[in-house]
CSV table of C-alpha atoms and ligand atoms in Angstrom, one decimal:
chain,number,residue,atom,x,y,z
A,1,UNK,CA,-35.8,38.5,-39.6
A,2,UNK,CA,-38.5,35.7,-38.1
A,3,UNK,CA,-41.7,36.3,-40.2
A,4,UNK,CA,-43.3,33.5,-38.0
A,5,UNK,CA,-46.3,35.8,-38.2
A,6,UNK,CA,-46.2,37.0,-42.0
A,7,UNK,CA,-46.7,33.6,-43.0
A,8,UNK,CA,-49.7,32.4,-40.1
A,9,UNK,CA,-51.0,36.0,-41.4
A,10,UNK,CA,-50.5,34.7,-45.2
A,11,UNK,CA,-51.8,31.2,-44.4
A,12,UNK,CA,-54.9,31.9,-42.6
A,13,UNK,CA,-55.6,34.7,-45.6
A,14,UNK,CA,-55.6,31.7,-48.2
A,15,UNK,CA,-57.3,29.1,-46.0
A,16,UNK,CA,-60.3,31.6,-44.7
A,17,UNK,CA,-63.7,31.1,-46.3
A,18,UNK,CA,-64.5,33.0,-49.0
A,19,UNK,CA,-68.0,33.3,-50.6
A,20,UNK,CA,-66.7,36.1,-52.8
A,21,UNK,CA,-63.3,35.8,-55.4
A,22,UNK,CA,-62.9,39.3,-54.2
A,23,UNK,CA,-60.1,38.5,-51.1
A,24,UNK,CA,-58.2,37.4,-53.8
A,25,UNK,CA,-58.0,40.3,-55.9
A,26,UNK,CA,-57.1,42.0,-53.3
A,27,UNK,CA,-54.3,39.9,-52.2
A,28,UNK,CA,-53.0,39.5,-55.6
A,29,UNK,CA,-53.1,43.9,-56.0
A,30,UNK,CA,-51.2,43.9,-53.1
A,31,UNK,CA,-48.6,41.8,-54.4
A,32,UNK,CA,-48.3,43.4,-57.7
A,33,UNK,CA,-48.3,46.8,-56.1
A,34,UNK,CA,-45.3,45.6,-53.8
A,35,UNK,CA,-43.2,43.9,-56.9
A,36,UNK,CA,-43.8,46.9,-58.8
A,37,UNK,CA,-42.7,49.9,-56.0
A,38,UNK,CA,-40.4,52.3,-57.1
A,39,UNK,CA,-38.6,52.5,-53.8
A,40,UNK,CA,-36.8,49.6,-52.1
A,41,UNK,CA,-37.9,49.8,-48.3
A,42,UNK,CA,-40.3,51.3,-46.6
A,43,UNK,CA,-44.0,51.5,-46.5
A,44,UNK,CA,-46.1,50.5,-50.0
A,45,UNK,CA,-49.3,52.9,-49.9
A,46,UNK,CA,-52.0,51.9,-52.1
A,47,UNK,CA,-54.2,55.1,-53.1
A,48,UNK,CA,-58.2,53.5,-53.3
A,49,UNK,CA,-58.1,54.3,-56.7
A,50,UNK,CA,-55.1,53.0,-57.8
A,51,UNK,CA,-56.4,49.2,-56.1
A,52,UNK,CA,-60.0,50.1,-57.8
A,53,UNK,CA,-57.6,50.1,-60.9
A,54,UNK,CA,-55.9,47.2,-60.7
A,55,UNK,CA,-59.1,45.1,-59.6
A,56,UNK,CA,-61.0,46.3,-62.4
A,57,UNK,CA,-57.8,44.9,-64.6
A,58,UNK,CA,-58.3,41.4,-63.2
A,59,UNK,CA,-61.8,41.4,-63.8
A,60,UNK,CA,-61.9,42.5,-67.5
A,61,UNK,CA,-60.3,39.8,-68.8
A,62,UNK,CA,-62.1,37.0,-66.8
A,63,UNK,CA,-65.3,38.5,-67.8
A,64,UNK,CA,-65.4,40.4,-70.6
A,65,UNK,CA,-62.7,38.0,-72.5
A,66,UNK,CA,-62.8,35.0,-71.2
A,67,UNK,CA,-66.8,35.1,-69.4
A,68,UNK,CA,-65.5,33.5,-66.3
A,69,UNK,CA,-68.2,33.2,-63.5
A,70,UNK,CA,-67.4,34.2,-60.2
A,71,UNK,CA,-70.1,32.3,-57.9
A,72,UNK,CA,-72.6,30.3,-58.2
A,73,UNK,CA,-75.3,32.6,-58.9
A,74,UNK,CA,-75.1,36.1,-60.3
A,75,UNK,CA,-76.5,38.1,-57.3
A,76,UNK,CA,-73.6,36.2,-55.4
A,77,UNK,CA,-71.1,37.9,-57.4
A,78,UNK,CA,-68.9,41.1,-56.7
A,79,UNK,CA,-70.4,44.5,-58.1
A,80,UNK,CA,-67.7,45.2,-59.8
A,81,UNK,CA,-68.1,41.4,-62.1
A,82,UNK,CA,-71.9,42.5,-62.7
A,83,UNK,CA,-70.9,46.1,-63.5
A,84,UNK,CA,-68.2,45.0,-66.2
A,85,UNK,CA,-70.3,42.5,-67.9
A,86,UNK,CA,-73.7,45.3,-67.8
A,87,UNK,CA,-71.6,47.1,-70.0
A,88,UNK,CA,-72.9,47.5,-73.3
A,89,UNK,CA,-70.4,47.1,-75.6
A,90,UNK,CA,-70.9,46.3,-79.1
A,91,UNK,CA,-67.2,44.7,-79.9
A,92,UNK,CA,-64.6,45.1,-78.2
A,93,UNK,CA,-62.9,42.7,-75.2
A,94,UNK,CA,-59.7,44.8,-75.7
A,95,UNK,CA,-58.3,46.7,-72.4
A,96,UNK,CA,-58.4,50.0,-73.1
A,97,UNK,CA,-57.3,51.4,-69.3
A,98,UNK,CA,-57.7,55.6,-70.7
A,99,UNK,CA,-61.5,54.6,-72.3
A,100,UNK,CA,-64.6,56.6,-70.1
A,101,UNK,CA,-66.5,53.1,-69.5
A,102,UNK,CA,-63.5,51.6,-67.5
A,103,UNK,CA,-63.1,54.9,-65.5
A,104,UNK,CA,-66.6,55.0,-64.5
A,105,UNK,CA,-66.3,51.3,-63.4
A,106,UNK,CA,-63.2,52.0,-61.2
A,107,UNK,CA,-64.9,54.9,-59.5
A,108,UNK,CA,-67.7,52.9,-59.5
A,109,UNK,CA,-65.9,50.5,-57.6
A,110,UNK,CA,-63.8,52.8,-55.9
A,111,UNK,CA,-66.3,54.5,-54.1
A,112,UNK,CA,-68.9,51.7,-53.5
A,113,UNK,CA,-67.0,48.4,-53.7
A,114,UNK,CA,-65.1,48.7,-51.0
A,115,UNK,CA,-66.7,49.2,-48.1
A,116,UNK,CA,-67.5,45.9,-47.5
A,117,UNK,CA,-64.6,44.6,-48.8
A,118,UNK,CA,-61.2,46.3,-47.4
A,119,UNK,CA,-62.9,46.2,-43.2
A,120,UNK,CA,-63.5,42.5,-44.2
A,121,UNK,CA,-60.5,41.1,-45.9
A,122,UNK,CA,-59.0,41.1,-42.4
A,123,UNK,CA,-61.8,38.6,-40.8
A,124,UNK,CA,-60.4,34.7,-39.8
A,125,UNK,CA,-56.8,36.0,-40.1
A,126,UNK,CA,-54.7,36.5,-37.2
A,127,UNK,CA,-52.1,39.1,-38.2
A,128,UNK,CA,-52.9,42.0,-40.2
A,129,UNK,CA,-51.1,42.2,-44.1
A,130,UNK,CA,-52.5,46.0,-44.4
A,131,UNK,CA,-53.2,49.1,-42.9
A,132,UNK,CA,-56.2,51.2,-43.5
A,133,UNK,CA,-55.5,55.0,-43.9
A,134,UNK,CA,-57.6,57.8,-44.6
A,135,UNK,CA,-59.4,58.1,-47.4
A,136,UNK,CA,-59.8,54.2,-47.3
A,137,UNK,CA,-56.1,53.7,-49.0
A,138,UNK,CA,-54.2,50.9,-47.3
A,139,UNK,CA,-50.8,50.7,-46.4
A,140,UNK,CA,-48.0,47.7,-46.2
A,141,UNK,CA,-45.7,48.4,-43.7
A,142,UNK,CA,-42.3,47.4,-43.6
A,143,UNK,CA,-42.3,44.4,-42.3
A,144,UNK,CA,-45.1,42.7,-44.0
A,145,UNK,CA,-44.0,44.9,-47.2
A,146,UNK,CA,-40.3,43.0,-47.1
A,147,UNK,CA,-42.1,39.5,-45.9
A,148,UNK,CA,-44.4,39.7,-49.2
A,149,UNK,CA,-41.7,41.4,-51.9
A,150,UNK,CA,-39.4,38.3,-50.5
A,151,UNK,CA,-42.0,35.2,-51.4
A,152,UNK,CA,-43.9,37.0,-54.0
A,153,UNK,CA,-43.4,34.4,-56.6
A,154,UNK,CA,-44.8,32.0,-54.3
A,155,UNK,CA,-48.0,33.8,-52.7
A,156,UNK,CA,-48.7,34.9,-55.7
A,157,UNK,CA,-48.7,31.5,-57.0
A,158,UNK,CA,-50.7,29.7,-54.0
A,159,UNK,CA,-53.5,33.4,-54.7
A,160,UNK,CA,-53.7,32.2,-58.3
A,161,UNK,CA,-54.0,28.6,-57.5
A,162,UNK,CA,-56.8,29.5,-54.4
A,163,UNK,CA,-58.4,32.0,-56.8
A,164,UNK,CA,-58.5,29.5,-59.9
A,165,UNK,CA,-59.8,26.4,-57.7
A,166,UNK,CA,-63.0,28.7,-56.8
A,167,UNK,CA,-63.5,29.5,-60.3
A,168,UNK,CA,-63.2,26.5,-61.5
A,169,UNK,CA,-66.6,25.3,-59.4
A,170,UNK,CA,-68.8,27.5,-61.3
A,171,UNK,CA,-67.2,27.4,-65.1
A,172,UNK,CA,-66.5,24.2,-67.2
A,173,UNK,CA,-64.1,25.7,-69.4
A,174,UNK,CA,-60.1,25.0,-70.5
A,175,UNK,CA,-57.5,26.4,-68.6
A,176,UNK,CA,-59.2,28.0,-65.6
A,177,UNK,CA,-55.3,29.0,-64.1
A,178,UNK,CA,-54.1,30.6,-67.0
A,179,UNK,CA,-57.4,32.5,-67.8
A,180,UNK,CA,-57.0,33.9,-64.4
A,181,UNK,CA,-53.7,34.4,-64.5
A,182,UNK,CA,-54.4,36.1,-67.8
A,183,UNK,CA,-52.7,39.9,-67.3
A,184,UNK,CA,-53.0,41.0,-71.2
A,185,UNK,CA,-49.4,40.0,-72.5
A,186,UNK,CA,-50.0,37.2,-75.4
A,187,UNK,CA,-46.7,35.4,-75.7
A,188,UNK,CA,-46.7,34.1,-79.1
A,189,UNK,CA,-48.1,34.8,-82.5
A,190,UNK,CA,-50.2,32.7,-85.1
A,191,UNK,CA,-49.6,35.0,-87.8
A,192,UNK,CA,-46.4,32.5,-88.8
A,193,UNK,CA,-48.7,30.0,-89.9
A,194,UNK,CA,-49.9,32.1,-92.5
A,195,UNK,CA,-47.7,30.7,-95.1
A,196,UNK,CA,-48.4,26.9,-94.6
A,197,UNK,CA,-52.1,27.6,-95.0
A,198,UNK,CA,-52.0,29.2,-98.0
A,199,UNK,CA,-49.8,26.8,-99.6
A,200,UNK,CA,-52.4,24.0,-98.6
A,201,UNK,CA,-56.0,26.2,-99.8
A,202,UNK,CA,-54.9,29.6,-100.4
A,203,UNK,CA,-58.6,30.9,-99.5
A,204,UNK,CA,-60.7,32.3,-96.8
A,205,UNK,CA,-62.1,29.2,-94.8
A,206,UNK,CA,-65.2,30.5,-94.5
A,207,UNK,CA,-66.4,32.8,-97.0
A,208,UNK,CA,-64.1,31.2,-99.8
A,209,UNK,CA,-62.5,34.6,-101.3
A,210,UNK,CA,-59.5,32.9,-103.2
A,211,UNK,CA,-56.7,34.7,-102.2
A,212,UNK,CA,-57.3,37.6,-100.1
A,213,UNK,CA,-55.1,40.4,-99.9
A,214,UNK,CA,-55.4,40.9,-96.8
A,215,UNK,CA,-55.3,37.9,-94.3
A,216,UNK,CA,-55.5,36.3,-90.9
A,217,UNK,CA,-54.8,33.7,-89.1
A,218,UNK,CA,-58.0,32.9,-87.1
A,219,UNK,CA,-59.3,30.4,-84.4
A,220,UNK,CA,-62.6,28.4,-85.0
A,221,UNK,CA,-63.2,27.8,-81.4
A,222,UNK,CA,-62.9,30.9,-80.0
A,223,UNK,CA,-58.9,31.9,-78.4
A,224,UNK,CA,-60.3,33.1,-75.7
A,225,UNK,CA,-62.6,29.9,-74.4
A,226,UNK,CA,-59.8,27.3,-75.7
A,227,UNK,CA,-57.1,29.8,-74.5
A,228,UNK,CA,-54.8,27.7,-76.3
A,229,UNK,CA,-53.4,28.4,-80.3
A,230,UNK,CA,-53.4,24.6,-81.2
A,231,UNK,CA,-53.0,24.1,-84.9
A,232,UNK,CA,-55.9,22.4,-86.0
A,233,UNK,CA,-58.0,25.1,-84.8
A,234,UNK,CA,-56.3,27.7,-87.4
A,235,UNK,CA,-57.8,28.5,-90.4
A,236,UNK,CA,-57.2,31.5,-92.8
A,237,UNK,CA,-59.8,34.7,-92.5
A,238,UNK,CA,-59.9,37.3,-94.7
A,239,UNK,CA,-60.4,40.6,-93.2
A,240,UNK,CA,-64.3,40.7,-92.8
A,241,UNK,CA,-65.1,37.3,-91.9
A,242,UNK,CA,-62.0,37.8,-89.0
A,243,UNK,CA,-63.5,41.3,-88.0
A,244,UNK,CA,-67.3,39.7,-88.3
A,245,UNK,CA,-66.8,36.5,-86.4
A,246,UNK,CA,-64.4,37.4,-83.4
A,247,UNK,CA,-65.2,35.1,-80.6
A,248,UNK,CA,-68.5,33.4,-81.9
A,249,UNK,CA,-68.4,30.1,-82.4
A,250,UNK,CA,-69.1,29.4,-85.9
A,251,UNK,CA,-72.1,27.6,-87.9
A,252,UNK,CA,-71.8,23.7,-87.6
A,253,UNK,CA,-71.0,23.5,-91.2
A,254,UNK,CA,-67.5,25.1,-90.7
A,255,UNK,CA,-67.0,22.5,-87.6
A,256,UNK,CA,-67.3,19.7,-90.5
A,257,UNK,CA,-65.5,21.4,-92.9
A,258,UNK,CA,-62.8,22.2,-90.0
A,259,UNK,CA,-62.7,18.2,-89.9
A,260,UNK,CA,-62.2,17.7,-93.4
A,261,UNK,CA,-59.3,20.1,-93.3
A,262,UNK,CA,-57.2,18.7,-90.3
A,263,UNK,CA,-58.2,15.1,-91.9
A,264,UNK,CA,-56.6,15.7,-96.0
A,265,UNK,CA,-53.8,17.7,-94.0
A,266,UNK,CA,-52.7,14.7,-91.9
A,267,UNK,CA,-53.3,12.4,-94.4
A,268,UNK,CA,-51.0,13.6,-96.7
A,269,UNK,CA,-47.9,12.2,-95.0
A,270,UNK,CA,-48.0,14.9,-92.5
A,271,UNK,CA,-45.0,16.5,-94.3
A,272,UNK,CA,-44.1,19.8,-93.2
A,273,UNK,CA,-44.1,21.8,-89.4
A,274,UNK,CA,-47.7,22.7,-89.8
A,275,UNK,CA,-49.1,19.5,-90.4
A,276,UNK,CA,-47.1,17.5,-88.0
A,277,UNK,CA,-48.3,20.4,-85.4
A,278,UNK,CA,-52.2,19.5,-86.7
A,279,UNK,CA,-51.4,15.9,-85.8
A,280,UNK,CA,-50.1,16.8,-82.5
A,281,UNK,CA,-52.5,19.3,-81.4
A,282,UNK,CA,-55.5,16.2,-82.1
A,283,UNK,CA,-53.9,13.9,-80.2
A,284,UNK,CA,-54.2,16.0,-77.4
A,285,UNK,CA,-57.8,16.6,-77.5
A,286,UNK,CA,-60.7,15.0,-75.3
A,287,UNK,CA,-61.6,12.5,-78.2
A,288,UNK,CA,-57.8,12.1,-79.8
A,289,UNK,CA,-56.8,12.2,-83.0
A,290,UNK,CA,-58.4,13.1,-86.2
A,291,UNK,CA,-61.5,10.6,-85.7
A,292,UNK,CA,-62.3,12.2,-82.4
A,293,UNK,CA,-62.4,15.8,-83.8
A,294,UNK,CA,-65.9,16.4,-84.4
A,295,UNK,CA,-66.7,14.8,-81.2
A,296,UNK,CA,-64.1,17.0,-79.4
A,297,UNK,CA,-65.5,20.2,-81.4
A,298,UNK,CA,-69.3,19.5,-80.5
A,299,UNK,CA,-67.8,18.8,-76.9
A,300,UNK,CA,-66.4,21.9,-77.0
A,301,UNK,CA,-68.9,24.6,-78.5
A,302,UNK,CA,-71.3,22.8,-75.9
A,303,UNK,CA,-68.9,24.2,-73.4
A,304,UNK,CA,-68.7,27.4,-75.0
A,305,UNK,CA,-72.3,27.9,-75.7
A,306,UNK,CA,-72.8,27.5,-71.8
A,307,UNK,CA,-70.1,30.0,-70.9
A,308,UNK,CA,-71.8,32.4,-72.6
A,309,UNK,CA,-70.0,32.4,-76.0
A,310,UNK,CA,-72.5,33.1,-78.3
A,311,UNK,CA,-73.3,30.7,-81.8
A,312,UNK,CA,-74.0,29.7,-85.2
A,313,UNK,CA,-72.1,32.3,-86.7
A,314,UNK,CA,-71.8,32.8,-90.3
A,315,UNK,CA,-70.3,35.4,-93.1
A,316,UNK,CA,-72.8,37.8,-94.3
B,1,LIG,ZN1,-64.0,35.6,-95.6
């Protein structure tokens, strides 16, 4: 089949303007919707609430986990982006899709959102990737359906890349690409590195219970501004401290004292997986190595204070 028009349709899509991060999230439901259909050919029908859904998914984590901005200026950004982070929520950055709050946001969303959005998305580009049907669902037809399942690693990709590249103007923070790639699944664990903690200070790094019964394996820069489990940002938690602090940044003593840690562990020799993985992980830091560290971490919390991560935290 020529799809001569598929891609100038495609192309012009991710070259148009965009004052809003919204034509991507579209673009990127449509291609998740078309991966995921349960039949091989034919038309892809998106139900308004079902996209609603999915943008709402893409949005959570970029602002409720990872406070990614999405323009400029906050009356610049999509409803939806103001409406998740109005939310008053005392803890939790968790998706829960079944909760009441994320259903009234994706009605929200549903029956306000779009109306600017879905008769826009279609401006600057020649060939049309959806239909409109009633009810305001929208429709892939065969042909672009095909055309899109076909290249979906790679439009996806160059989506990602386009929607990343905007974010990345208004946020100075690691990782932009993976943050918005970010769809929930966490591919590895810290909870092995457990064991080489305790054997070098079997305590909790910050409120010094010796031996905890219960432990964790916790970040001092928050996970979810470094986005990123490098080793000499682990310490040991015990339950309360992990539960208390989750992604503050912590009081500037436990910065120094996170110093002194990676510096005795290095020192000795570096013997052992963890400690070669502490030397490792400085080296790749702004300010390398272990003598850069508490440059790199005021660097850092800067970063984080300004991306909206909140500070000085400390165990009750
Ligand atoms: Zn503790």
């Amino acid at each position: 089949m020529d799809y001569a028009e598929e891609v100038r349709a495609w192309a012009s899509l991710l070259r148009s303007s965009k004052t809003s991060t919204l034509k991507f999230a579209v673009a990127r439901a449509i291609l998740d919707e078309v991966r995921d259909a349960a039949t091989a050919e034919g038309e892809v029908h998106i139900s308004r609430d079902r996209l609603s859904f999915r943008l709402v998914s893409y949005y959570w984590y970029q602002v409720r986990l990872f406070r990614l901005k999405q323009a400029a200026a906050e009356i610049q950004e999509p409803n939806v982006v103001r409406k998740l982070r109005d939310l008053n929520l005392t803890s939790d950055s968790k998706w829960h899709p079944s909760r009441s709050y994320i259903q009234d946001v994706v009605d929200f969303v549903s029956e306000d959102g779009f109306r600017e959005v879905i008769p826009r998305f279609h401006s600057g580009i020649e060939r049309t990737i959806f239909e409109v049907r009633a009810g305001g669902a929208i429709a892939i037809a065969g042909r672009p359906r095909a055309f899109a399942a076909a290249l979906e690693p790679l439009l996806m990709r160059s989506v990602m890349a386009g929607w990343a590249e905007q974010v990345e103007q208004y946020n100075l923070t690691p990782r932009v690409l993976a943050k918005v790639s970010f769809n929930g699944q966490r591919r590895t664990s810290v909870s092995k590195w457990a064991k080489p903690l305790r054997e070098f200070d079997d305590a909790c790094f910050y409120c010094r219970t010796a031996t905890p019964e219960r432990v964790q394996v916790d970040h001092v820069v928050p996970w979810s501004f470094l986005f990123d489990d490098a080793a000499w940002n682990l310490v040991l938690a015990c339950d309360g401290c992990n539960n208390s602090k989750r992604d503050w940044v912590p009081a500037s003593r436990f910065l120094t004292a996170l110093c002194e840690r990676n510096r005795s562990l290095t020192d000795q020799g570096a013997a052992g997986a963890f400690a070669k993985r502490v030397h490792f992980s400085m080296t790749q830091l702004p300010h390398g190595g272990a003598e850069g560290l508490k440059q790199s971490l005021d660097m850092l919390c800067e970063q984080a204070y300004l991306q909206g991560f909140s500070g000085d935290w400390s165990p009750s």
